[in-house]
């Protein structure tokens, strides 16, 4: 901080300087990183303040602009931050909000401060980390302005012209002394603003990018119900409009929406104060038990299930379910390593009772929708029962565990799972080459014949009965779904090896879908990989080169220009000898493996629904768009 700036300050402002200093010294403590994420966090932080004002019922428009110089403006039409001097201190409320950490909620009455992000740090942190910031307040018939440099006001609040409007405009330039760069990403911001617009119905949020002349506006009258509609846009649904429920219990605002489609999987997202709680928490638990409760009560009462028949299970009511549970509460506790699990224990019963009551009421008032949904749940229950019987039958027929291993599995001799690998290989002939080429001490091979069942379109009993999938499950020893037990995993590396053609990529997608839906923990814990067989061999005299991408091929051809070359394309694994397969694709010293990761669960879920669902068109578009890219597959 420069001397001259310090001199303008009197003793009572020393505390402010200390706070600004603290933020600038350790920005990571307040915004996580000073990289891309932290930079975007600044922008979101201001939007959250405007969203709070919207939630308090005083604002319905928020406009974000990224300027050419990477300055950012956030405008809202709320009440405007108060500009009056506070009775308790010698500064204005505005200055307090802009310079004190966590000042926001303390001033001007009960501000409902619930949409705070992961850190919930507020405007003062944005201010401290900006090389300059300008506030314009429209309030009480006037326009007020105040400027700041690196968090410190450069002068008093100025009342300038008159204006009948109300609202707050903040423009800031993130400090290049703090941030690695100021490259805002339009799409990333769009995604977050769209989500915020879904979660705050009736609020219009727009984004304008003056660098690229892009513009987007988000407004959803139906809020999260519109979100569910969008998630289901490629699916056949059981009832055309999602069920929407809302209630306020104590000071917790609860919204839930649900709709069933014809699939066999569940996709429920939960939010607390607009934060996606990927690890769930008390609100999700409450929501789930409410569903089971309400559907069972209704079914028994209306004789859709006889008194003597068993209840629907949680699983039965969740198949094909797309749902969102969103809560807003004054003091959220975020838990877990990534702070994406809601802790507040009271929320569980608040959500459970509100959703049970409101859902029961909905079912009473919509008997035909209720019947359609319950019929679907009963079908699921039937399939579950059939699957259990099929499993029992298999168990009886084949007897002891050891003998249930698939006959075509070529085991490895090593017993310690941590050093063992299983190759899932497309086709018997490639399987044969892999069996001959492998290192049999630690590499096991399971050849897969023909197409794998599309688990996205099959009921549970079909999945259990499918021979290739059963072979995989028994070879891995982990079982699936609720019975999945990672500690039983026989091979810590599970490697999918398919041909580099359309069939190969289809089989790989089918396998990935299966793992994603039925053994997600194996993916989360980093056990699933994709082998990278070469695409070409280039011979140049006595030398030969294995080529793994089109780019590599171009580079190599350039490098060897002028020589007599022989280029051979490899489409199938079967075209390679066992030795070639070993040295190019299986030898740990020389091979490349792609580890399968699920970065963004909602996006992955969408991708699978689209790829594996019934609609042909989006699937074809997706596969075409990514055909060049399958080597970098990160689901
Ligand atoms: C405190 C009190 C009042 C409004 C706000 C804060 C406020 C803060 C922000 C931040 C961005 N936009 C905002 N809009 C409003 C209300 C005081 C009153 O008029 O009663």
XYZ file of C-alpha atoms and ligand atoms in Angstrom:
655
model
C 0.000 0.000 0.000
C 1.330 3.418 -0.890
C 2.197 6.055 1.749
C -0.155 8.682 0.352
C -3.104 6.335 0.537
C -2.277 5.493 4.128
C -2.037 9.138 5.152
C -5.587 9.839 4.116
C -6.676 7.395 6.730
C -7.442 8.019 10.365
C -7.268 5.631 13.301
C -10.832 4.329 12.967
C -10.049 3.122 9.495
C -7.031 1.099 10.505
C -9.240 -1.934 10.958
C -10.465 -1.652 7.378
C -6.896 -1.454 6.130
C -6.040 -4.542 8.157
C -8.903 -6.479 6.638
C -8.050 -5.477 3.085
C -4.427 -6.314 3.756
C -5.413 -9.743 5.076
C -7.434 -10.528 1.944
C -4.693 -9.368 -0.406
C -2.031 -11.309 1.487
C -3.968 -14.590 1.439
C -6.522 -14.413 -1.386
C -6.718 -18.220 -1.454
C -8.323 -18.239 1.986
C -11.219 -16.172 0.670
C -11.733 -17.248 -2.921
C -9.969 -20.607 -3.136
C -7.472 -19.876 -5.901
C -5.965 -16.955 -7.792
C -6.331 -18.922 -11.017
C -9.293 -19.234 -13.310
C -11.725 -20.415 -10.636
C -10.923 -17.630 -8.206
C -11.294 -15.034 -10.932
C -14.744 -16.319 -11.872
C -15.581 -16.491 -8.188
C -15.231 -12.693 -7.931
C -17.862 -12.200 -10.580
C -20.221 -14.773 -9.029
C -19.810 -13.200 -5.616
C -21.339 -9.941 -6.846
C -24.110 -11.804 -8.645
C -24.913 -13.662 -5.397
C -25.447 -10.314 -3.642
C -27.949 -9.302 -6.306
C -29.595 -12.729 -6.096
C -30.005 -12.170 -2.340
C -31.761 -8.930 -3.096
C -33.990 -10.807 -5.564
C -34.770 -13.453 -2.934
C -35.764 -10.724 -0.521
C -38.327 -9.818 -3.186
C -36.929 -6.479 -4.342
C -35.131 -7.278 -7.583
C -36.004 -9.213 -10.725
C -33.258 -8.248 -13.164
C -29.535 -8.843 -13.027
C -27.218 -7.950 -15.879
C -23.599 -8.989 -16.135
C -21.259 -7.435 -18.702
C -17.682 -8.420 -19.462
C -15.912 -5.424 -20.991
C -13.143 -5.432 -23.570
C -10.517 -4.613 -20.904
C -11.789 -7.520 -18.717
C -13.581 -5.161 -16.381
C -16.920 -6.613 -15.249
C -20.179 -4.829 -14.473
C -23.030 -6.296 -12.440
C -26.285 -4.322 -12.454
C -29.445 -5.054 -10.499
C -32.753 -3.283 -10.034
C -33.009 -3.859 -6.275
C -33.342 -1.284 -3.501
C -29.754 -0.131 -3.802
C -27.221 -0.509 -1.033
C -28.014 2.110 1.657
C -25.793 5.184 1.439
C -26.681 6.696 4.805
C -24.124 6.984 7.598
C -24.681 4.304 10.146
C -25.466 5.341 13.715
C -23.038 2.801 15.167
C -19.960 3.825 13.208
C -18.551 6.756 11.429
C -18.939 5.371 7.915
C -21.790 4.838 5.479
C -23.515 1.466 5.124
C -22.220 1.329 1.554
C -18.633 1.772 2.664
C -19.112 -0.862 5.352
C -20.468 -3.360 2.819
C -17.619 -2.615 0.430
C -14.786 -2.691 2.962
C -15.761 -4.917 5.919
C -15.619 -8.677 5.658
C -19.087 -10.154 6.211
C -20.686 -6.748 6.714
C -23.569 -7.329 4.319
C -26.173 -8.874 6.589
C -25.553 -6.557 9.498
C -26.846 -3.415 7.889
C -30.195 -2.090 6.863
C -32.302 -4.703 8.552
C -32.884 -8.358 7.869
C -31.137 -8.975 4.584
C -31.818 -12.528 3.643
C -28.291 -13.579 2.941
C -28.722 -17.114 1.674
C -27.260 -17.485 -1.754
C -23.667 -17.145 -0.679
C -21.319 -19.424 -2.543
C -18.724 -21.820 -1.261
C -16.977 -19.070 0.647
C -19.737 -16.505 0.895
C -17.264 -13.675 1.157
C -19.193 -10.799 -0.353
C -18.390 -7.540 -2.029
C -15.545 -6.475 0.265
C -13.341 -9.327 -0.932
C -14.075 -8.502 -4.576
C -13.189 -4.905 -3.766
C -9.922 -5.788 -2.009
C -8.837 -7.926 -4.973
C -9.691 -5.336 -7.637
C -7.253 -2.746 -8.934
C -10.268 -0.443 -9.104
C -13.978 -0.684 -8.399
C -16.845 1.709 -8.930
C -20.243 1.581 -7.242
C -23.308 3.377 -8.505
C -26.405 3.359 -6.313
C -29.805 4.481 -7.514
C -31.867 5.203 -4.434
C -34.226 7.807 -2.981
C -34.432 9.701 -6.249
C -30.687 10.158 -6.646
C -27.644 8.506 -8.112
C -24.702 8.026 -5.760
C -21.187 7.073 -6.740
C -18.082 5.981 -4.953
C -14.752 4.770 -6.322
C -12.187 2.465 -4.776
C -8.614 1.487 -5.522
C -7.439 -1.878 -4.249
C -10.278 -1.856 -1.700
C -9.814 1.685 -0.374
C -12.261 4.513 -1.147
C -10.650 7.296 -3.141
C -13.122 9.827 -1.754
C -16.556 10.387 -0.226
C -19.825 9.187 -1.749
C -20.945 11.692 -4.386
C -24.628 12.333 -5.097
C -24.765 13.313 -8.756
C -27.860 13.486 -10.954
C -31.450 12.598 -10.069
C -33.032 9.321 -11.061
C -36.410 7.719 -10.449
C -34.863 4.203 -10.557
C -33.487 2.046 -7.812
C -30.677 -0.465 -7.945
C -26.995 -1.171 -7.633
C -24.288 -1.192 -10.300
C -20.791 -2.403 -9.492
C -17.944 -2.350 -12.003
C -14.569 -3.821 -11.088
C -11.280 -4.743 -12.676
C -9.672 -7.761 -11.045
C -6.141 -6.987 -9.911
C -3.432 -8.343 -12.188
C -1.031 -8.248 -9.253
C -3.203 -10.966 -7.694
C -4.621 -13.032 -10.564
C -2.658 -15.099 -13.049
C -4.754 -13.671 -15.868
C -8.129 -12.043 -16.425
C -9.496 -14.383 -19.079
C -13.159 -14.837 -18.267
C -14.832 -17.760 -19.993
C -18.221 -16.908 -21.466
C -19.528 -20.493 -21.491
C -18.505 -21.224 -17.911
C -20.240 -18.084 -16.691
C -23.307 -18.837 -18.830
C -23.646 -22.231 -17.251
C -23.574 -20.837 -13.727
C -25.929 -17.963 -14.514
C -28.360 -20.352 -16.200
C -28.302 -22.520 -13.088
C -28.898 -19.477 -10.877
C -31.839 -18.441 -13.076
C -33.335 -21.937 -12.744
C -32.878 -21.826 -8.993
C -34.419 -18.352 -8.661
C -37.588 -18.373 -10.691
C -38.823 -15.140 -12.132
C -35.409 -13.498 -11.990
C -33.952 -12.518 -15.347
C -30.194 -12.871 -15.523
C -28.305 -11.829 -18.621
C -24.702 -11.980 -19.726
C -23.122 -9.745 -22.334
C -19.576 -10.196 -23.600
C -18.192 -7.049 -25.240
C -15.011 -8.897 -26.195
C -16.838 -11.263 -28.530
C -20.271 -9.625 -28.936
C -21.997 -12.664 -27.454
C -25.148 -12.242 -25.391
C -27.427 -14.578 -23.429
C -30.477 -14.042 -21.272
C -31.883 -16.554 -18.804
C -35.341 -16.390 -17.342
C -37.416 -19.334 -16.137
C -40.938 -18.752 -15.018
C -41.097 -22.333 -13.784
C -37.735 -22.262 -11.987
C -36.438 -25.731 -11.160
C -39.458 -27.305 -12.888
C -38.139 -25.761 -16.125
C -34.758 -27.275 -15.248
C -36.279 -30.765 -15.008
C -38.116 -30.206 -18.275
C -34.786 -29.400 -19.880
C -33.081 -32.454 -18.357
C -35.826 -34.657 -19.771
C -35.936 -32.992 -23.166
C -34.638 -36.065 -24.995
C -36.746 -38.598 -23.116
C -40.264 -39.913 -23.131
C -41.890 -38.768 -19.881
C -44.659 -40.326 -17.775
C -46.519 -37.035 -17.138
C -46.041 -33.971 -19.349
C -45.512 -31.406 -16.576
C -43.088 -31.937 -13.724
C -44.608 -31.966 -10.235
C -43.584 -28.776 -8.426
C -43.773 -28.410 -4.650
C -42.787 -25.508 -2.436
C -43.015 -24.655 1.238
C -41.305 -22.597 3.885
C -40.666 -24.315 7.201
C -39.267 -22.117 9.966
C -36.785 -20.070 7.966
C -35.976 -22.758 5.405
C -37.372 -22.219 1.917
C -37.974 -25.598 0.267
C -38.622 -26.276 -3.415
C -38.796 -29.676 -5.044
C -39.706 -30.842 -8.502
C -39.913 -34.290 -10.042
C -40.820 -36.035 -13.253
C -40.520 -39.652 -14.360
C -39.182 -40.798 -17.695
C -39.116 -44.242 -19.269
C -35.509 -44.978 -18.275
C -34.206 -47.212 -15.513
C -31.914 -44.783 -13.782
C -32.300 -41.997 -11.266
C -30.985 -38.490 -11.540
C -31.721 -36.292 -8.556
C -29.756 -33.086 -8.020
C -29.760 -31.203 -4.776
C -28.954 -27.571 -4.055
C -28.523 -25.564 -0.884
C -28.448 -21.786 -1.275
C -27.891 -22.265 -5.013
C -24.795 -24.409 -4.412
C -24.932 -27.799 -6.107
C -24.534 -30.231 -3.204
C -23.012 -33.073 -5.187
C -22.586 -35.173 -2.076
C -26.195 -34.675 -1.033
C -26.904 -34.210 2.654
C -29.866 -33.717 4.958
C -32.140 -32.127 2.342
C -31.644 -35.025 -0.072
C -32.174 -37.635 2.637
C -35.399 -35.913 3.679
C -36.586 -35.705 0.080
C -35.934 -39.380 -0.612
C -37.769 -40.677 2.402
C -40.676 -38.346 1.643
C -41.030 -39.852 -1.843
C -41.189 -43.430 -0.597
C -43.521 -42.395 2.198
C -45.981 -40.438 0.071
C -46.189 -42.997 -2.753
C -46.686 -45.922 -0.371
C -49.332 -44.104 1.670
C -51.245 -43.150 -1.454
C -50.962 -46.634 -2.980
C -52.247 -48.374 0.152
C -55.017 -45.867 0.719
C -56.247 -46.209 -2.840
C -55.765 -49.984 -2.997
C -53.139 -49.808 -5.748
C -51.140 -52.003 -3.388
C -53.025 -54.494 -1.253
C -52.552 -54.396 2.518
C -50.909 -57.812 2.346
C -48.431 -56.819 -0.378
C -44.973 -55.419 0.392
C -44.296 -51.675 0.173
C -42.485 -50.026 -2.722
C -38.802 -49.703 -1.860
C -36.730 -46.540 -2.236
C -35.256 -48.061 -5.383
C -38.707 -48.707 -6.853
C -39.757 -45.079 -6.553
C -36.440 -43.728 -7.861
C -36.093 -45.554 -11.165
C -36.662 -43.200 -14.070
C -36.881 -40.278 -11.665
C -35.477 -36.882 -12.583
C -35.756 -34.538 -9.626
C -34.355 -31.435 -8.001
C -34.504 -30.512 -4.361
C -33.459 -26.948 -3.576
C -33.374 -25.397 -0.120
C -32.455 -21.917 1.011
C -31.601 -21.315 4.631
C -29.902 -18.611 6.681
C -26.941 -20.602 7.991
C -26.006 -23.485 5.729
C -23.317 -25.865 6.977
C -21.380 -27.365 4.117
C -19.482 -30.509 4.986
C -17.117 -33.014 3.463
C -13.817 -32.548 1.730
C -15.254 -30.523 -1.139
C -17.896 -28.770 1.013
C -20.638 -30.128 -1.199
C -22.729 -31.930 1.409
C -25.389 -30.124 3.430
C -24.984 -30.810 7.142
C -27.808 -28.940 8.942
C -29.660 -31.812 10.669
C -32.947 -29.912 11.143
C -33.355 -29.624 7.362
C -33.981 -33.337 7.004
C -37.279 -33.340 8.882
C -38.276 -29.952 7.465
C -37.926 -31.275 3.927
C -39.385 -34.681 4.733
C -42.593 -33.334 6.236
C -43.061 -30.546 3.679
C -42.522 -32.854 0.687
C -44.633 -35.699 2.138
C -47.558 -33.342 2.805
C -47.387 -31.477 -0.487
C -46.767 -34.546 -2.605
C -49.659 -36.409 -0.941
C -51.888 -33.437 -1.673
C -50.727 -33.404 -5.296
C -51.477 -37.129 -5.674
C -54.973 -36.711 -4.181
C -55.680 -33.882 -6.605
C -54.202 -35.579 -9.691
C -55.445 -39.203 -9.611
C -54.558 -40.075 -13.218
C -50.981 -38.782 -12.882
C -50.727 -40.575 -9.546
C -51.865 -43.836 -11.102
C -49.400 -43.530 -14.022
C -46.469 -42.929 -11.694
C -47.413 -45.683 -9.264
C -47.900 -48.149 -12.106
C -44.387 -47.371 -13.243
C -43.076 -47.944 -9.692
C -44.967 -51.252 -9.471
C -43.413 -52.377 -12.765
C -40.000 -51.538 -11.341
C -40.797 -53.541 -8.223
C -41.787 -56.502 -10.408
C -38.527 -56.309 -12.371
C -36.609 -56.114 -9.095
C -38.316 -59.252 -7.852
C -37.641 -61.023 -11.169
C -33.970 -59.985 -10.949
C -33.703 -61.396 -7.453
C -35.163 -64.703 -8.629
C -32.812 -64.814 -11.612
C -29.863 -64.186 -9.306
C -30.965 -66.937 -6.922
C -31.350 -69.303 -9.852
C -27.863 -68.563 -11.143
C -26.470 -69.063 -7.689
C -28.174 -72.452 -7.278
C -27.152 -73.682 -10.702
C -23.496 -72.812 -10.512
C -22.949 -73.386 -6.824
C -19.674 -72.361 -5.270
C -18.040 -69.026 -5.901
C -14.828 -70.247 -7.554
C -16.657 -72.213 -10.210
C -18.869 -69.256 -11.106
C -15.945 -67.504 -12.811
C -16.545 -67.153 -16.530
C -14.898 -69.914 -18.553
C -13.310 -67.566 -21.063
C -11.529 -65.522 -18.387
C -7.769 -66.011 -18.583
C -6.667 -65.427 -14.987
C -3.297 -64.042 -13.927
C -1.133 -65.756 -11.339
C -0.543 -62.783 -9.014
C -3.028 -62.676 -6.147
C -2.568 -59.118 -4.828
C -5.308 -57.029 -6.539
C -3.216 -53.842 -6.347
C -0.782 -55.196 -8.930
C -3.326 -56.949 -11.170
C -4.956 -55.797 -14.387
C -8.002 -57.017 -16.262
C -8.314 -56.328 -19.990
C -11.863 -56.317 -21.314
C -11.219 -57.112 -24.960
C -13.586 -56.762 -27.894
C -13.942 -59.987 -29.837
C -12.610 -63.522 -29.509
C -9.758 -63.113 -31.974
C -8.297 -60.010 -30.324
C -8.933 -61.773 -27.035
C -6.782 -64.629 -28.298
C -3.931 -62.287 -29.278
C -4.159 -60.553 -25.918
C -4.015 -63.885 -24.090
C -0.843 -64.818 -25.974
C 0.765 -61.391 -25.812
C 0.086 -60.550 -22.150
C 2.302 -60.905 -19.107
C 0.366 -63.703 -17.472
C 1.773 -62.975 -14.050
C -0.369 -59.875 -13.524
C -2.546 -59.411 -16.615
C -5.881 -61.193 -16.932
C -7.960 -61.190 -20.102
C -11.717 -61.350 -20.552
C -12.788 -61.498 -24.198
C -16.251 -60.055 -24.841
C -18.303 -61.411 -27.669
C -20.612 -59.153 -29.652
C -22.604 -56.224 -28.377
C -22.964 -55.387 -24.723
C -26.490 -54.771 -23.497
C -27.491 -51.116 -23.431
C -28.221 -50.788 -19.714
C -29.849 -47.425 -20.285
C -32.711 -49.147 -22.078
C -32.994 -52.407 -20.149
C -34.819 -53.329 -16.950
C -32.841 -54.788 -14.094
C -33.760 -58.437 -14.649
C -32.428 -58.247 -18.228
C -29.162 -56.751 -16.996
C -28.687 -59.451 -14.393
C -29.349 -62.136 -16.984
C -27.026 -60.701 -19.664
C -24.143 -63.113 -20.110
C -21.328 -60.700 -21.001
C -22.199 -58.302 -18.181
C -22.436 -61.206 -15.734
C -19.004 -62.361 -16.871
C -17.557 -58.905 -16.140
C -19.201 -58.693 -12.716
C -18.085 -62.142 -11.636
C -14.558 -61.562 -12.934
C -14.317 -58.308 -10.916
C -15.886 -59.999 -7.796
C -17.443 -56.696 -6.672
C -21.131 -57.253 -7.432
C -23.097 -54.122 -8.495
C -25.340 -51.313 -7.306
C -26.289 -51.522 -3.609
C -24.346 -54.771 -3.294
C -21.224 -53.221 -4.848
C -18.170 -53.820 -2.654
C -14.997 -52.110 -3.819
C -12.854 -53.978 -1.287
C -13.535 -57.184 -3.253
C -12.142 -55.780 -6.518
C -9.824 -58.474 -7.955
C -7.909 -56.133 -10.343
C -7.135 -52.524 -9.497
C -6.722 -51.676 -13.161
C -9.697 -52.494 -15.351
C -8.828 -51.692 -18.934
C -11.288 -51.452 -21.802
C -9.599 -52.413 -25.075
C -11.705 -52.040 -28.215
C -11.040 -51.551 -31.927
C -10.420 -48.062 -33.299
C -13.607 -48.085 -35.387
C -17.285 -47.195 -34.970
C -18.217 -50.597 -33.515
C -15.329 -50.366 -31.100
C -16.364 -46.948 -29.852
C -19.963 -48.135 -29.513
C -18.919 -51.099 -27.380
C -16.725 -48.834 -25.297
C -19.620 -46.442 -24.709
C -21.880 -49.340 -23.720
C -19.258 -50.564 -21.250
C -18.743 -47.063 -19.840
C -22.495 -46.690 -19.413
C -22.603 -49.946 -17.499
C -19.771 -48.925 -15.176
C -21.214 -45.435 -14.730
C -24.665 -46.708 -13.785
C -23.823 -49.807 -11.791
C -20.259 -49.471 -10.467
C -19.694 -45.720 -10.266
C -17.327 -46.095 -7.299
C -14.912 -48.083 -9.450
C -14.697 -45.019 -11.715
C -14.581 -42.531 -8.847
C -11.713 -44.414 -7.232
C -9.757 -44.374 -10.497
C -9.880 -48.068 -11.427
C -11.267 -47.792 -14.953
C -9.032 -47.166 -17.969
C -9.168 -47.138 -21.737
C -6.364 -48.752 -23.704
C -4.810 -46.805 -26.554
C -3.976 -49.076 -29.477
C -2.031 -47.435 -32.309
C -3.836 -46.132 -35.395
C -0.930 -46.560 -37.843
C 2.428 -48.155 -38.312
C 4.925 -46.268 -40.411
C 7.874 -48.213 -41.776
C 10.952 -46.364 -42.938
C 13.687 -48.730 -44.041
C 14.490 -50.943 -41.064
C 12.810 -48.645 -38.567
C 9.141 -48.736 -37.610
C 7.025 -46.219 -35.708
C 3.702 -46.733 -33.954
C 1.397 -43.781 -34.378
C -1.461 -43.025 -31.952
C -3.135 -39.936 -33.423
C -3.685 -38.099 -36.698
C -1.553 -35.224 -35.442
C 1.287 -37.580 -34.598
C 0.997 -39.074 -38.067
C 1.264 -35.688 -39.746
C 4.278 -34.768 -37.631
C 6.024 -38.049 -38.324
C 5.378 -37.862 -42.082
C 6.866 -34.368 -42.112
C 9.859 -35.529 -40.118
C 10.520 -38.425 -42.498
C 9.826 -36.471 -45.688
C 11.908 -37.640 -48.653
C 12.222 -41.228 -47.415
C 10.393 -44.177 -48.863
C 7.618 -44.903 -46.395
C 5.050 -47.608 -45.856
C 2.006 -46.498 -43.877
C -0.348 -49.127 -42.547
C -3.672 -48.288 -40.893
C -4.733 -50.474 -37.933
C -8.461 -50.639 -37.463
C -8.798 -53.793 -35.488
C -6.828 -55.195 -32.606
C -6.970 -58.518 -34.460
C -4.709 -57.102 -37.184
C -1.808 -57.060 -34.749
C 0.262 -60.047 -33.743
C 0.374 -60.935 -30.020
C 3.875 -59.394 -29.817
C 2.744 -56.195 -31.493
C -0.281 -55.950 -29.210
C 1.991 -56.357 -26.183
C 4.534 -53.764 -27.205
C 2.078 -51.137 -28.457
C -0.845 -51.407 -26.086
C -0.254 -53.701 -23.127
C 3.343 -53.297 -21.957
C 3.150 -51.009 -18.896
C 6.562 -49.558 -19.749
C 5.493 -48.252 -23.141
C 1.693 -48.104 -23.317
C -0.581 -45.117 -22.685
C -3.776 -45.580 -20.730
C -6.562 -43.052 -20.432
C -8.053 -42.951 -16.974
C -11.834 -42.558 -17.023
C -13.057 -39.665 -14.885
C -16.467 -38.212 -14.225
C -15.739 -34.534 -13.831
C -19.198 -33.168 -13.824
C -21.852 -35.613 -12.759
C -24.804 -33.744 -14.264
C -23.057 -33.321 -17.616
C -22.014 -36.977 -17.670
C -25.510 -38.080 -16.797
C -26.884 -35.961 -19.614
C -24.323 -37.311 -22.035
C -25.308 -40.883 -21.233
C -29.007 -40.177 -21.461
C -28.450 -38.592 -24.819
C -26.063 -41.214 -26.113
C -27.906 -44.235 -24.867
C -31.526 -43.104 -24.805
C -34.178 -43.673 -27.414
C -33.817 -40.548 -29.485
C -31.609 -41.262 -32.459
C -30.880 -37.748 -33.656
C -29.024 -36.251 -30.680
C -27.058 -39.465 -30.410
C -25.922 -39.287 -34.014
C -24.974 -35.635 -33.652
C -22.976 -36.323 -30.521
C -21.094 -39.264 -31.948
C -20.261 -37.356 -35.114
C -19.103 -34.312 -33.187
C -16.802 -36.391 -31.043
C -15.666 -38.989 -33.519
C -12.291 -37.257 -33.881
C -11.995 -36.943 -30.196
C -12.596 -40.387 -28.800
C -8.948 -40.765 -27.943
C -9.320 -38.070 -25.321
C -12.514 -39.457 -23.942
C -13.201 -38.015 -20.528
C -16.776 -38.729 -19.604
C -28.417 -3.852 2.673
C -29.687 -3.271 2.861
C -30.522 -3.074 1.773
C -30.102 -3.446 0.523
C -28.860 -4.027 0.326
C -28.021 -4.235 1.402
C -28.459 -4.399 -1.042
C -27.210 -4.951 -1.285
C -26.847 -5.267 -2.593
C -25.729 -5.806 -3.186
C -25.971 -5.856 -4.551
N -27.193 -5.394 -4.806
C -27.753 -5.025 -3.636
N -28.969 -4.502 -3.390
C -29.306 -4.200 -2.116
C -31.886 -2.481 1.894
C -31.974 -1.246 2.691
C -33.358 -0.658 2.584
O -33.646 0.030 1.612
O -34.178 -0.928 3.465
